[in-house]
mmCIF file of C-alpha atoms in Angstrom:
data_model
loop_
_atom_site.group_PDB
_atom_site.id
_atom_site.type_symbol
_atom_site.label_atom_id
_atom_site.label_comp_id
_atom_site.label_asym_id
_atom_site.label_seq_id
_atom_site.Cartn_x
_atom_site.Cartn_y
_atom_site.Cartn_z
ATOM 1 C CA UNK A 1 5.110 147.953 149.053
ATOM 2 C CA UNK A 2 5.025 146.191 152.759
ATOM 3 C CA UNK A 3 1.442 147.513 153.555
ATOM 4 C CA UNK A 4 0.042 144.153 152.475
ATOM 5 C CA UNK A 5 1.796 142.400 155.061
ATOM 6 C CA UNK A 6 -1.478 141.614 157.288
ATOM 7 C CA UNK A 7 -0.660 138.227 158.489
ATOM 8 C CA UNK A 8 -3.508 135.801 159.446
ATOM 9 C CA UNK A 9 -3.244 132.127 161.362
ATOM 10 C CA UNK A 10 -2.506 128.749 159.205
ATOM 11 C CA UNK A 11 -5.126 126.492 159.603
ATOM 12 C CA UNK A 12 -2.675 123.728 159.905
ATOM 13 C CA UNK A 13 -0.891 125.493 162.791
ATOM 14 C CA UNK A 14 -2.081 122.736 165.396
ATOM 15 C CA UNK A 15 -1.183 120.115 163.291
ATOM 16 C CA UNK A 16 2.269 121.751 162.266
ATOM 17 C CA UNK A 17 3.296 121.624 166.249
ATOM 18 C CA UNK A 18 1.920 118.103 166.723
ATOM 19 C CA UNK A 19 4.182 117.363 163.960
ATOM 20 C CA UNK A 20 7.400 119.139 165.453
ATOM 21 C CA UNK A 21 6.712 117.390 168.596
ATOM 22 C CA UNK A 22 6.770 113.799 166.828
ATOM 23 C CA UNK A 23 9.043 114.572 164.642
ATOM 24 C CA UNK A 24 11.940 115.243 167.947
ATOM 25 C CA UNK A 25 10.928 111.648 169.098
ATOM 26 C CA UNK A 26 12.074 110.076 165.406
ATOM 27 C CA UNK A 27 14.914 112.995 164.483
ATOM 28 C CA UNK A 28 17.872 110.052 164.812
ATOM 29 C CA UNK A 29 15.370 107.331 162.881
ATOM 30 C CA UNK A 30 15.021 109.976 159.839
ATOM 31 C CA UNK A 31 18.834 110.910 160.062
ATOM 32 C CA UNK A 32 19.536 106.968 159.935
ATOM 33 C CA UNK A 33 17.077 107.085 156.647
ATOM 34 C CA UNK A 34 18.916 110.221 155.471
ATOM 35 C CA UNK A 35 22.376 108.815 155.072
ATOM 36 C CA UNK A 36 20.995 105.746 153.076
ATOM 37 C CA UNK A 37 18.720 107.353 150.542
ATOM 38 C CA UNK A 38 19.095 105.534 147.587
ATOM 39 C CA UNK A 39 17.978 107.072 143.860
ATOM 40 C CA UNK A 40 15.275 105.483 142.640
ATOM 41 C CA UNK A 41 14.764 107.530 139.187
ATOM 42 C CA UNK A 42 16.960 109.378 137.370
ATOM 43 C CA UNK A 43 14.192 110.383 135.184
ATOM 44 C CA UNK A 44 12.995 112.612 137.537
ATOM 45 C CA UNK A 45 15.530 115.442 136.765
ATOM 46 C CA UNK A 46 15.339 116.048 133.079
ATOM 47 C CA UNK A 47 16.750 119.706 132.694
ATOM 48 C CA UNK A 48 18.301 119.881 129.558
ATOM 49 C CA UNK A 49 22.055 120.611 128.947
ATOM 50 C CA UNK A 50 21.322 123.998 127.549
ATOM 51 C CA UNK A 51 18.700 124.334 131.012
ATOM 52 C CA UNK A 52 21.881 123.599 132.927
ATOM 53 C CA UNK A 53 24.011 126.005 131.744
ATOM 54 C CA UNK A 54 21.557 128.585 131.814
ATOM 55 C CA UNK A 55 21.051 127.720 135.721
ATOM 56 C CA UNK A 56 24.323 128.031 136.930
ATOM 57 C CA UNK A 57 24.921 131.327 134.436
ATOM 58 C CA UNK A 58 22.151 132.978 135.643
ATOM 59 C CA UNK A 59 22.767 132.217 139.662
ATOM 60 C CA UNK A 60 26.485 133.526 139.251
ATOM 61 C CA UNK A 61 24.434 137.237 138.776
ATOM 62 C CA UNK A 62 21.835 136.209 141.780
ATOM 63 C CA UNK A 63 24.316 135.127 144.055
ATOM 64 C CA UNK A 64 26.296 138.331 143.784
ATOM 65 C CA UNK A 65 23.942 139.607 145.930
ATOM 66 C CA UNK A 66 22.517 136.103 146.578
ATOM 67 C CA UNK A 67 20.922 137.094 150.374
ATOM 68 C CA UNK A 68 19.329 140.364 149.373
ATOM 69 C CA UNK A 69 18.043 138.700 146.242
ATOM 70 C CA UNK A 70 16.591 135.764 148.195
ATOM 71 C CA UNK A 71 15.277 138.160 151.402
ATOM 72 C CA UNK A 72 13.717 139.909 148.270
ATOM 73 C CA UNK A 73 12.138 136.397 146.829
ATOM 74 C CA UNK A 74 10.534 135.384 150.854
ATOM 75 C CA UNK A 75 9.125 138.978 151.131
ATOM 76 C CA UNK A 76 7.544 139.077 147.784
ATOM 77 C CA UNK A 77 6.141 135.186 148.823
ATOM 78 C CA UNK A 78 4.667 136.532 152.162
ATOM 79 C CA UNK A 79 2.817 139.509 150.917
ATOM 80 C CA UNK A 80 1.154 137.297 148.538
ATOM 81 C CA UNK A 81 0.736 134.192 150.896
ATOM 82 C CA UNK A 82 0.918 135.523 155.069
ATOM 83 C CA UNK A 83 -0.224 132.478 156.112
ATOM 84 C CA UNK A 84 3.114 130.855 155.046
ATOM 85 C CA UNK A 85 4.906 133.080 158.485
ATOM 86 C CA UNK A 86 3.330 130.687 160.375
ATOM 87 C CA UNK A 87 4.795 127.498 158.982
ATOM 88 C CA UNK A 88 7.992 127.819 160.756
ATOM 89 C CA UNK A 89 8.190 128.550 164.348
ATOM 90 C CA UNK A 90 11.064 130.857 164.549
ATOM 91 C CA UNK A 91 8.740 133.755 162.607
ATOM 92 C CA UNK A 92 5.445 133.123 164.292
ATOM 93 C CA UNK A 93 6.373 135.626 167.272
ATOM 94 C CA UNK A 94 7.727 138.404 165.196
ATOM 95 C CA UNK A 95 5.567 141.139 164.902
ATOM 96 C CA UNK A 96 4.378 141.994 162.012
ATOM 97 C CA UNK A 97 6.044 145.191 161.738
ATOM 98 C CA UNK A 98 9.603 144.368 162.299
ATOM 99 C CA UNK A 99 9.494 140.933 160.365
ATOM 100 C CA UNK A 100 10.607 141.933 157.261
ATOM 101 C CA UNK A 101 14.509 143.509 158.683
ATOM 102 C CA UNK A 102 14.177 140.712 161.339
ATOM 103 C CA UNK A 103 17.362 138.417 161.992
ATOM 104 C CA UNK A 104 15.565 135.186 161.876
ATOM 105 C CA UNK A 105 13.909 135.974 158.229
ATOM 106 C CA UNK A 106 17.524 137.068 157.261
ATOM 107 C CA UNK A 107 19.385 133.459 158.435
ATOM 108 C CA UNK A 108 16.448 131.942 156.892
ATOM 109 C CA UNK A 109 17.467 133.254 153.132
ATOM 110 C CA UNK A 110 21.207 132.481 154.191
ATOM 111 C CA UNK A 111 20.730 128.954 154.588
ATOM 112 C CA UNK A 112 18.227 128.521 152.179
ATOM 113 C CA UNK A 113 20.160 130.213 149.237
ATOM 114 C CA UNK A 114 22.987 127.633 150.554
ATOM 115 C CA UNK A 115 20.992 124.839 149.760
ATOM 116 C CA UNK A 116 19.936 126.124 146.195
ATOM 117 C CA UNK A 117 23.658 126.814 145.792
ATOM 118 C CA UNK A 118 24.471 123.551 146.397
ATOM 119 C CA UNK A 119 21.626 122.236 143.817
ATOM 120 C CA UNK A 120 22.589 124.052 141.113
ATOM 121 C CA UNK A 121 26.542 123.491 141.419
ATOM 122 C CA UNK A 122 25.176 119.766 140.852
ATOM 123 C CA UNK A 123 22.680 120.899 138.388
ATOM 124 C CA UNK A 124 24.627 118.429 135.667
ATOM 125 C CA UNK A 125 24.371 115.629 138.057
ATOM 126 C CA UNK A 126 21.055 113.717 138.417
ATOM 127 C CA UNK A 127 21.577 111.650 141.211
ATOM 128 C CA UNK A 128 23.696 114.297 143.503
ATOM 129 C CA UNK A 129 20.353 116.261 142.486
ATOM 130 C CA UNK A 130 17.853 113.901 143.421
ATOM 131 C CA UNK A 131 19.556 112.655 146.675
ATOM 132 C CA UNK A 132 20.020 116.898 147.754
ATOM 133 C CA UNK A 133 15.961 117.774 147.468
ATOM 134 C CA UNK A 134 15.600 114.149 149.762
ATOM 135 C CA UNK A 135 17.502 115.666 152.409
ATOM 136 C CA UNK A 136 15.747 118.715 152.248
ATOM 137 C CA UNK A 137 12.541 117.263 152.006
ATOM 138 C CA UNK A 138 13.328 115.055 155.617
ATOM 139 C CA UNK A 139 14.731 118.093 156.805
ATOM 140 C CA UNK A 140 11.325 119.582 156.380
ATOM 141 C CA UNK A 141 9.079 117.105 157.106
ATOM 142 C CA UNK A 142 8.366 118.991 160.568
ATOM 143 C CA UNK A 143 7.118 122.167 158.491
ATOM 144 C CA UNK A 144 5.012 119.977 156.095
ATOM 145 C CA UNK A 145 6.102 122.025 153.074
ATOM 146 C CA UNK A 146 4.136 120.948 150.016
ATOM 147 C CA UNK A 147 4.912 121.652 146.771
ATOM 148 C CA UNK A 148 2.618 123.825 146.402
ATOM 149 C CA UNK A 149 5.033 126.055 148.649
ATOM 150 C CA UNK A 150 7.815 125.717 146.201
ATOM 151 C CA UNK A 151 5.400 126.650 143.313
ATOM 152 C CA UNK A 152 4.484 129.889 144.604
ATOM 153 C CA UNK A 153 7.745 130.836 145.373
ATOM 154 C CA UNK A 154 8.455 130.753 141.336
ATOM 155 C CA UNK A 155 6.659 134.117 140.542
ATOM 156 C CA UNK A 156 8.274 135.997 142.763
ATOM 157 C CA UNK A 157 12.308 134.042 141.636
ATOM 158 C CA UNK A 158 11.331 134.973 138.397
ATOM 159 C CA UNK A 159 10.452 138.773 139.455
ATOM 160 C CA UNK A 160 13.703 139.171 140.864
ATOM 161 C CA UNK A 161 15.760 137.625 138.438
ATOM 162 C CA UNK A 162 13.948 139.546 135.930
ATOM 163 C CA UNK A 163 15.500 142.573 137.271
ATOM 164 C CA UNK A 164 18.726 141.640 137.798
ATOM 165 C CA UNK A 165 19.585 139.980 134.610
ATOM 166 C CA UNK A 166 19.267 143.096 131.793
ATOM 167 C CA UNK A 167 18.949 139.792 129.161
ATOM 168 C CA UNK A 168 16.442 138.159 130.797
ATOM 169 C CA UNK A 169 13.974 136.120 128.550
ATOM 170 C CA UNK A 170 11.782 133.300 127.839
ATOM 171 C CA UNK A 171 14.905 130.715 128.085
ATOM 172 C CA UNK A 172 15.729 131.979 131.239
ATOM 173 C CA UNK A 173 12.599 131.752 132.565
ATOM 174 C CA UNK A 174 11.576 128.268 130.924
ATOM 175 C CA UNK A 175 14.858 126.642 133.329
ATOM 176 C CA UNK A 176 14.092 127.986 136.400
ATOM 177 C CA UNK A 177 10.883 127.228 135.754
ATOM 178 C CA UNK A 178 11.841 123.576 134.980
ATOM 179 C CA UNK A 179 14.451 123.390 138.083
ATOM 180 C CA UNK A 180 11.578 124.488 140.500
ATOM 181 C CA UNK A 181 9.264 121.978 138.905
ATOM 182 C CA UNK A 182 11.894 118.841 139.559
ATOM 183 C CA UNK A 183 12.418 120.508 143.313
ATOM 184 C CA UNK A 184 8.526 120.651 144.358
ATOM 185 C CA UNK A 185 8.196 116.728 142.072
ATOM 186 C CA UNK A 186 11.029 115.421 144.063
ATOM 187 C CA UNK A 187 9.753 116.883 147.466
ATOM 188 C CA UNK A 188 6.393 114.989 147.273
ATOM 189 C CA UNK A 189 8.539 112.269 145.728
ATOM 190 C CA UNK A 190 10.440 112.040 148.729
ATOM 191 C CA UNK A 191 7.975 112.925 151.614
ATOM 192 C CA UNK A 192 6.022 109.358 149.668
ATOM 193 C CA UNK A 193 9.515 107.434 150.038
ATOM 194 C CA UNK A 194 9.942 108.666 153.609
ATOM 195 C CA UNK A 195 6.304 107.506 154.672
ATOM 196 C CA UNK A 196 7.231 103.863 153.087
ATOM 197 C CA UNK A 197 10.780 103.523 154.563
ATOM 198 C CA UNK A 198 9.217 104.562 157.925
ATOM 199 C CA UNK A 199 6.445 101.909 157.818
ATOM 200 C CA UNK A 200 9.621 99.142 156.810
ATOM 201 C CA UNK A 201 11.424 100.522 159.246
ATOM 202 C CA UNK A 202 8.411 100.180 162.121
ATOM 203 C CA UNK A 203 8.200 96.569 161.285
#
């Protein structure tokens, strides 16, 4: 299943680390910006009620097992897309061979199924929403995650929740779909936002 794991370099590598180096120089500016992000549009999050419930139903069976299911998610991402290991530093020195079982790759799904738990235990709440996927998105600003990123990762949610949930079906699919949508919207929402509150806050 792994033998596909034949990692090549990002392009944007050079410009990744000149943006982790500028990005230590304005950390406290962007934390300042952080804790006074304001919503701007509600509209932005339109999951559905029945979406909703659906969400947090679903993620109840996922987070069972909620690391193995996301470590299962990230390896199923980087055998279709290796040049993602290079977007975050802590993975670019692991070989190849032992990334997969590595610690770092493991503390990466901990955190980051932390921050989806969080989402969806707000799922019913469009501002708590909105103002979550900003902090991620300054958070991440260093890694220049795209949506794109987040899109890609949906194939591989859906394969896993696919065969976890024995009544898995189109309804399922359609929210997750839909939350993942409003995550990757919000984070070039927010990355736009960031770039005007830093050019007010240069002046």
């Amino acid at each position: 299943m792994y033998s596909r794991l034949n990692y090549k370099q990002c392009n944007a590598s050079n410009s990744l680390q000149e943006c982790s180096e500028n990005f230590s120089d304005n950390e406290h500016k962007n934390k300042d910006i952080v804790n006074n992000l304001q919503v701007i549009d509600k509209n932005v999050v339109n999951l559905t009620e029945k979406q909703c419930k659906i969400i947090q139903e679903t993620f109840k069976v996922y987070e069972k097992n909620g690391v193995d299911n996301t470590l299962k998610v990230f390896i199923r991402m980087f055998i279709e897309n290796p040049e993602y290991k290079y977007i975050w530093p802590q993975f670019r020195q692991i070989p190849d061979s032992s990334f997969i079982l590595s610690s770092s790759l493991r503390q990466h799904a901990i955190v980051y199924l932390g921050g989806l738990k969080s989402m969806i235990e707000n799922v019913y709440d469009k501002e708590k929403i909105e103002i979550l996927v900003k902090k991620i998105a300054y958070a991440h600003i260093k890694w220049e995650i795209k949506k794109r990123h987040v899109d890609n990762m949906v194939p591989e949610l859906l394969f896993v929740l696919k065969d976890i949930l024995p009544n898995y079906n189109k309804d399922i699919e359609d929210a997750w779909r839909s939350l993942y949508t409003i995550i990757g919207n919000l984070l070039e929402k927010s990355k736009k936002d960031q770039k005007n509150e830093k050019l007010l806050f240069h002046k």
